[in-house]
């Protein structure tokens, strides 16, 4: 596939998947009329796409975004009401495990073996905020607000991934406010990695994804495993875990030798992702 070409992986449903550049998998939540809120259909399709990407050597960077004017409004409250009433057809809870679908998606994003970028095109709230915060980078439009809003509907949440990004105290403040932060405040707090004009969001996210897709994917995947393993560990244990992963990197990452050679030869590395 040459530069500028885009192939469709799946289309026409509640999740659109395409490959806009070599190594880049672009996933679009496609329920714009419901602000891309998660019901079972969207949740299961997104989860399956992320699970397939785990073993797809062509997916060396993943971008997640929303169709229309919103990123993700969280769980679909209509589907939640159905679930509470005993109706399971649209329930955002997986039948095989009884896990909320957003929970499994957050886990899949955080542990993905490649970098994941959230291209936050519009408002994110509730579970949508957790999805964005699970990504490794968040590039946002200058119109993209983000927050919890769960207190407004007497719900609890956004205490895990949001708190890992901004800290417990600030996450509590955001939850209790019931509102959404504007893009500038979200960038200042570190929720957004970078804010760009709305019209530039796709190009900015794609440029970053292309850069990451050309990187040492296997090493990045090991880093993400290490990050999750050492989170909350005591210092001594964390340092030894890190050293174990350093040894694994030298043994398992084919690109490590190329990286060292390129450094010595004063040239850019040509990574294969292995």
Short mmCIF file of C-alpha atoms in Angstrom, two decimals:
data_model
loop_
_atom_site.label_atom_id
_atom_site.label_comp_id
_atom_site.label_asym_id
_atom_site.label_seq_id
_atom_site.Cartn_x
_atom_site.Cartn_y
_atom_site.Cartn_z
CA UNK A 1 0.00 0.00 0.00
CA UNK A 2 1.51 3.31 -1.07
CA UNK A 3 1.33 6.57 0.82
CA UNK A 4 -2.11 8.13 0.64
CA UNK A 5 -3.94 4.86 0.01
CA UNK A 6 -6.39 3.50 2.56
CA UNK A 7 -7.76 0.00 2.70
CA UNK A 8 -10.93 -0.94 4.53
CA UNK A 9 -10.73 -3.74 7.07
CA UNK A 10 -14.38 -3.62 8.09
CA UNK A 11 -17.05 -1.09 7.37
CA UNK A 12 -20.67 -0.21 7.49
CA UNK A 13 -21.27 -1.27 11.08
CA UNK A 14 -20.91 0.28 14.52
CA UNK A 15 -17.13 0.01 14.23
CA UNK A 16 -15.17 1.08 11.16
CA UNK A 17 -11.66 -0.28 10.70
CA UNK A 18 -9.20 0.83 8.04
CA UNK A 19 -5.47 0.92 7.27
CA UNK A 20 -4.65 4.49 6.22
CA UNK A 21 -0.88 3.89 6.17
CA UNK A 22 1.53 0.94 6.41
CA UNK A 23 1.52 -0.46 9.93
CA UNK A 24 -1.42 1.69 11.09
CA UNK A 25 -4.80 0.26 12.14
CA UNK A 26 -7.46 2.99 12.45
CA UNK A 27 -10.58 2.14 14.50
CA UNK A 28 -13.61 4.44 14.47
CA UNK A 29 -16.50 4.01 16.89
CA UNK A 30 -19.47 4.58 14.61
CA UNK A 31 -22.61 5.45 16.56
CA UNK A 32 -22.60 9.22 15.99
CA UNK A 33 -26.32 9.53 16.71
CA UNK A 34 -25.64 8.12 20.21
CA UNK A 35 -22.37 10.03 20.70
CA UNK A 36 -20.57 6.70 20.17
CA UNK A 37 -21.86 5.40 23.49
CA UNK A 38 -21.02 1.78 24.20
CA UNK A 39 -23.75 -0.79 23.85
CA UNK A 40 -23.07 -4.49 23.42
CA UNK A 41 -22.73 -4.35 19.62
CA UNK A 42 -20.14 -1.56 19.56
CA UNK A 43 -18.34 -2.88 22.62
CA UNK A 44 -18.02 -6.40 21.27
CA UNK A 45 -16.87 -5.24 17.83
CA UNK A 46 -14.24 -2.95 19.33
CA UNK A 47 -13.03 -5.64 21.70
CA UNK A 48 -12.76 -8.18 18.87
CA UNK A 49 -10.84 -5.71 16.71
CA UNK A 50 -8.36 -5.06 19.51
CA UNK A 51 -7.96 -8.77 20.19
CA UNK A 52 -7.30 -9.48 16.50
CA UNK A 53 -4.73 -6.69 16.43
CA UNK A 54 -2.76 -8.45 19.18
CA UNK A 55 -1.52 -11.04 16.68
CA UNK A 56 -1.59 -8.90 13.52
CA UNK A 57 1.99 -8.05 12.43
CA UNK A 58 0.59 -5.33 10.15
CA UNK A 59 -0.88 -3.47 13.12
CA UNK A 60 2.19 -1.76 14.57
CA UNK A 61 0.20 1.23 15.82
CA UNK A 62 -3.52 1.57 16.57
CA UNK A 63 -5.60 4.75 16.49
CA UNK A 64 -8.98 4.90 18.22
CA UNK A 65 -11.42 7.72 17.47
CA UNK A 66 -15.13 8.47 17.18
CA UNK A 67 -17.42 9.26 14.26
CA UNK A 68 -19.25 12.55 14.18
CA UNK A 69 -18.88 15.18 16.88
CA UNK A 70 -18.09 12.98 19.91
CA UNK A 71 -15.32 10.60 20.92
CA UNK A 72 -17.35 8.39 23.28
CA UNK A 73 -20.12 9.34 25.66
CA UNK A 74 -19.52 6.30 27.87
CA UNK A 75 -21.93 3.43 28.38
CA UNK A 76 -25.21 3.75 26.50
CA UNK A 77 -27.65 4.64 29.29
CA UNK A 78 -30.57 3.17 27.35
CA UNK A 79 -28.74 -0.14 27.16
CA UNK A 80 -27.89 0.12 30.87
CA UNK A 81 -31.58 0.64 31.68
CA UNK A 82 -32.42 -2.45 29.61
CA UNK A 83 -29.77 -4.43 31.49
CA UNK A 84 -31.15 -3.36 34.87
CA UNK A 85 -34.62 -4.39 33.70
CA UNK A 86 -33.33 -7.84 32.78
CA UNK A 87 -33.10 -7.26 29.01
CA UNK A 88 -29.73 -8.42 27.70
CA UNK A 89 -29.97 -7.74 23.96
CA UNK A 90 -28.15 -4.38 24.02
CA UNK A 91 -26.63 -4.71 27.49
CA UNK A 92 -23.06 -3.34 27.73
CA UNK A 93 -22.20 -6.42 29.80
CA UNK A 94 -20.59 -9.45 28.17
CA UNK A 95 -22.61 -12.60 28.49
CA UNK A 96 -19.66 -14.99 28.73
CA UNK A 97 -18.01 -13.34 31.75
CA UNK A 98 -20.55 -10.75 33.02
CA UNK A 99 -17.75 -8.19 32.65
CA UNK A 100 -18.77 -4.70 31.59
CA UNK A 101 -17.59 -4.41 28.01
CA UNK A 102 -15.71 -1.15 28.67
CA UNK A 103 -13.61 -2.95 31.28
CA UNK A 104 -12.36 -5.53 28.79
CA UNK A 105 -11.71 -2.82 26.18
CA UNK A 106 -9.67 -0.75 28.65
CA UNK A 107 -7.61 -3.83 29.49
CA UNK A 108 -7.07 -4.60 25.80
CA UNK A 109 -5.90 -1.05 25.08
CA UNK A 110 -3.59 -0.85 28.09
CA UNK A 111 -1.97 -4.22 27.40
CA UNK A 112 -1.92 -4.05 23.59
CA UNK A 113 1.44 -5.18 22.18
CA UNK A 114 1.66 -2.01 20.10
CA UNK A 115 1.20 1.70 20.90
CA UNK A 116 -2.39 2.92 20.96
CA UNK A 117 -3.32 6.54 20.22
CA UNK A 118 -6.67 8.03 21.18
CA UNK A 119 -7.59 10.68 18.61
CA UNK A 120 -10.10 12.51 20.77
CA UNK A 121 -12.30 14.26 18.24
CA UNK A 122 -15.00 15.47 20.62
CA UNK A 123 -16.46 15.03 24.10
CA UNK A 124 -15.50 11.99 26.16
CA UNK A 125 -17.28 11.09 29.37
CA UNK A 126 -17.59 8.18 31.78
CA UNK A 127 -16.32 4.96 30.25
CA UNK A 128 -15.26 6.97 27.19
CA UNK A 129 -12.81 8.87 29.37
CA UNK A 130 -11.42 5.59 30.70
CA UNK A 131 -10.92 4.36 27.11
CA UNK A 132 -9.03 7.53 26.22
CA UNK A 133 -6.90 7.38 29.35
CA UNK A 134 -6.01 3.74 28.68
CA UNK A 135 -4.32 4.79 25.43
CA UNK A 136 -0.59 5.45 25.41
CA UNK A 137 -1.02 8.88 23.80
CA UNK A 138 -4.02 11.18 23.50
CA UNK A 139 -4.07 13.70 20.67
CA UNK A 140 -7.16 15.88 20.91
CA UNK A 141 -9.07 18.44 18.91
CA UNK A 142 -9.26 21.87 20.48
CA UNK A 143 -13.01 21.32 20.84
CA UNK A 144 -12.67 17.98 22.64
CA UNK A 145 -13.87 18.20 26.23
CA UNK A 146 -13.36 15.35 28.69
CA UNK A 147 -14.49 14.37 32.17
CA UNK A 148 -16.56 11.97 34.22
CA UNK A 149 -20.19 13.23 34.45
CA UNK A 150 -21.09 10.01 36.31
CA UNK A 151 -22.05 11.81 39.51
CA UNK A 152 -24.84 13.50 37.51
CA UNK A 153 -26.54 10.12 37.02
CA UNK A 154 -25.65 8.75 40.47
CA UNK A 155 -22.99 6.38 39.13
CA UNK A 156 -19.48 5.53 40.31
CA UNK A 157 -16.46 5.20 38.04
CA UNK A 158 -13.52 6.95 36.30
CA UNK A 159 -11.40 6.18 39.37
CA UNK A 160 -8.86 3.92 37.68
CA UNK A 161 -7.44 5.06 34.34
CA UNK A 162 -8.22 8.77 34.82
CA UNK A 163 -6.60 8.64 38.26
CA UNK A 164 -3.51 7.00 36.78
CA UNK A 165 -3.14 9.97 34.43
CA UNK A 166 -3.94 12.90 36.76
CA UNK A 167 -3.65 11.44 40.26
CA UNK A 168 -6.33 10.50 42.77
CA UNK A 169 -7.03 13.98 44.12
CA UNK A 170 -7.56 15.57 40.71
CA UNK A 171 -9.61 12.60 39.47
CA UNK A 172 -11.85 12.99 42.52
CA UNK A 173 -12.24 16.71 41.79
CA UNK A 174 -13.18 15.97 38.17
CA UNK A 175 -15.68 13.32 39.25
CA UNK A 176 -17.32 15.54 41.87
CA UNK A 177 -17.54 18.50 39.47
CA UNK A 178 -19.93 16.61 37.22
CA UNK A 179 -18.60 18.59 34.28
CA UNK A 180 -16.19 18.35 31.37
CA UNK A 181 -12.76 19.95 31.14
CA UNK A 182 -12.04 21.98 28.03
CA UNK A 183 -9.13 20.91 25.84
CA UNK A 184 -6.68 23.49 27.21
CA UNK A 185 -7.25 22.41 30.82
CA UNK A 186 -7.07 18.73 29.87
CA UNK A 187 -3.73 19.34 28.15
CA UNK A 188 -2.42 21.28 31.16
CA UNK A 189 -3.29 18.37 33.45
CA UNK A 190 -1.60 15.86 31.13
CA UNK A 191 -4.79 14.12 30.04
CA UNK A 192 -4.16 15.23 26.48
CA UNK A 193 -0.67 14.70 25.12
CA UNK A 194 -1.26 17.37 22.49
CA UNK A 195 -4.11 19.59 21.33
CA UNK A 196 -4.50 20.58 17.68
CA UNK A 197 -7.17 22.41 15.68
CA UNK A 198 -10.17 20.21 14.92
CA UNK A 199 -9.43 20.26 11.19
CA UNK A 200 -5.89 18.98 11.81
CA UNK A 201 -6.71 16.10 14.18
CA UNK A 202 -6.71 13.25 11.67
CA UNK A 203 -3.46 14.36 10.06
CA UNK A 204 -1.77 14.86 13.44
CA UNK A 205 -2.89 11.48 14.78
CA UNK A 206 -1.92 9.73 11.55
CA UNK A 207 1.53 11.34 11.49
CA UNK A 208 2.17 10.16 15.06
CA UNK A 209 0.84 6.69 14.26
CA UNK A 210 3.10 6.43 11.20
CA UNK A 211 6.11 7.41 13.32
CA UNK A 212 5.28 4.81 15.95
CA UNK A 213 4.47 2.14 13.35
CA UNK A 214 8.04 2.48 12.07
CA UNK A 215 9.40 1.90 15.58
CA UNK A 216 10.57 -1.20 17.48
CA UNK A 217 7.09 -2.61 18.10
CA UNK A 218 8.24 -5.61 20.13
CA UNK A 219 10.29 -3.39 22.45
CA UNK A 220 7.33 -1.05 22.87
CA UNK A 221 5.11 -4.01 23.75
CA UNK A 222 7.60 -5.17 26.37
CA UNK A 223 7.72 -1.65 27.80
CA UNK A 224 3.93 -1.69 28.18
CA UNK A 225 4.10 -5.05 29.95
CA UNK A 226 6.78 -3.67 32.24
CA UNK A 227 4.76 -0.52 32.93
CA UNK A 228 1.78 -2.58 34.06
CA UNK A 229 3.90 -5.01 36.07
CA UNK A 230 5.76 -2.40 38.12
CA UNK A 231 2.80 -0.10 38.77
CA UNK A 232 2.47 0.10 42.56
CA UNK A 233 5.39 -2.24 43.28
CA UNK A 234 7.88 -1.36 46.04
CA UNK A 235 11.03 0.28 44.67
CA UNK A 236 13.37 -2.68 45.13
CA UNK A 237 10.96 -5.11 43.49
CA UNK A 238 10.17 -2.68 40.67
CA UNK A 239 13.83 -2.12 39.81
CA UNK A 240 14.50 -5.86 39.68
CA UNK A 241 11.43 -6.41 37.53
CA UNK A 242 12.71 -3.71 35.20
CA UNK A 243 16.08 -5.42 34.98
CA UNK A 244 14.38 -8.72 34.15
CA UNK A 245 12.59 -7.02 31.25
CA UNK A 246 15.85 -5.42 30.12
CA UNK A 247 17.37 -8.90 29.86
CA UNK A 248 14.27 -10.17 28.04
CA UNK A 249 14.53 -7.27 25.62
CA UNK A 250 18.09 -8.19 24.68
CA UNK A 251 17.12 -11.82 24.20
CA UNK A 252 13.76 -11.44 22.47
CA UNK A 253 13.77 -8.20 20.48
CA UNK A 254 15.26 -8.63 17.00
CA UNK A 255 15.31 -4.83 16.52
CA UNK A 256 17.63 -4.34 19.49
CA UNK A 257 20.67 -5.35 17.43
CA UNK A 258 19.65 -3.03 14.58
CA UNK A 259 19.14 -0.16 17.03
CA UNK A 260 22.66 -0.61 18.42
CA UNK A 261 24.22 -0.89 14.96
CA UNK A 262 22.41 2.19 13.70
CA UNK A 263 23.58 4.19 16.72
CA UNK A 264 27.21 3.19 16.21
CA UNK A 265 26.99 3.85 12.46
CA UNK A 266 25.30 7.22 13.06
CA UNK A 267 22.28 6.47 10.87
CA UNK A 268 18.57 6.05 11.35
CA UNK A 269 17.48 2.56 12.39
CA UNK A 270 15.33 0.38 10.14
CA UNK A 271 13.10 -1.49 12.54
CA UNK A 272 10.96 -4.45 11.52
CA UNK A 273 8.80 -4.50 14.65
CA UNK A 274 10.14 -7.90 15.71
#
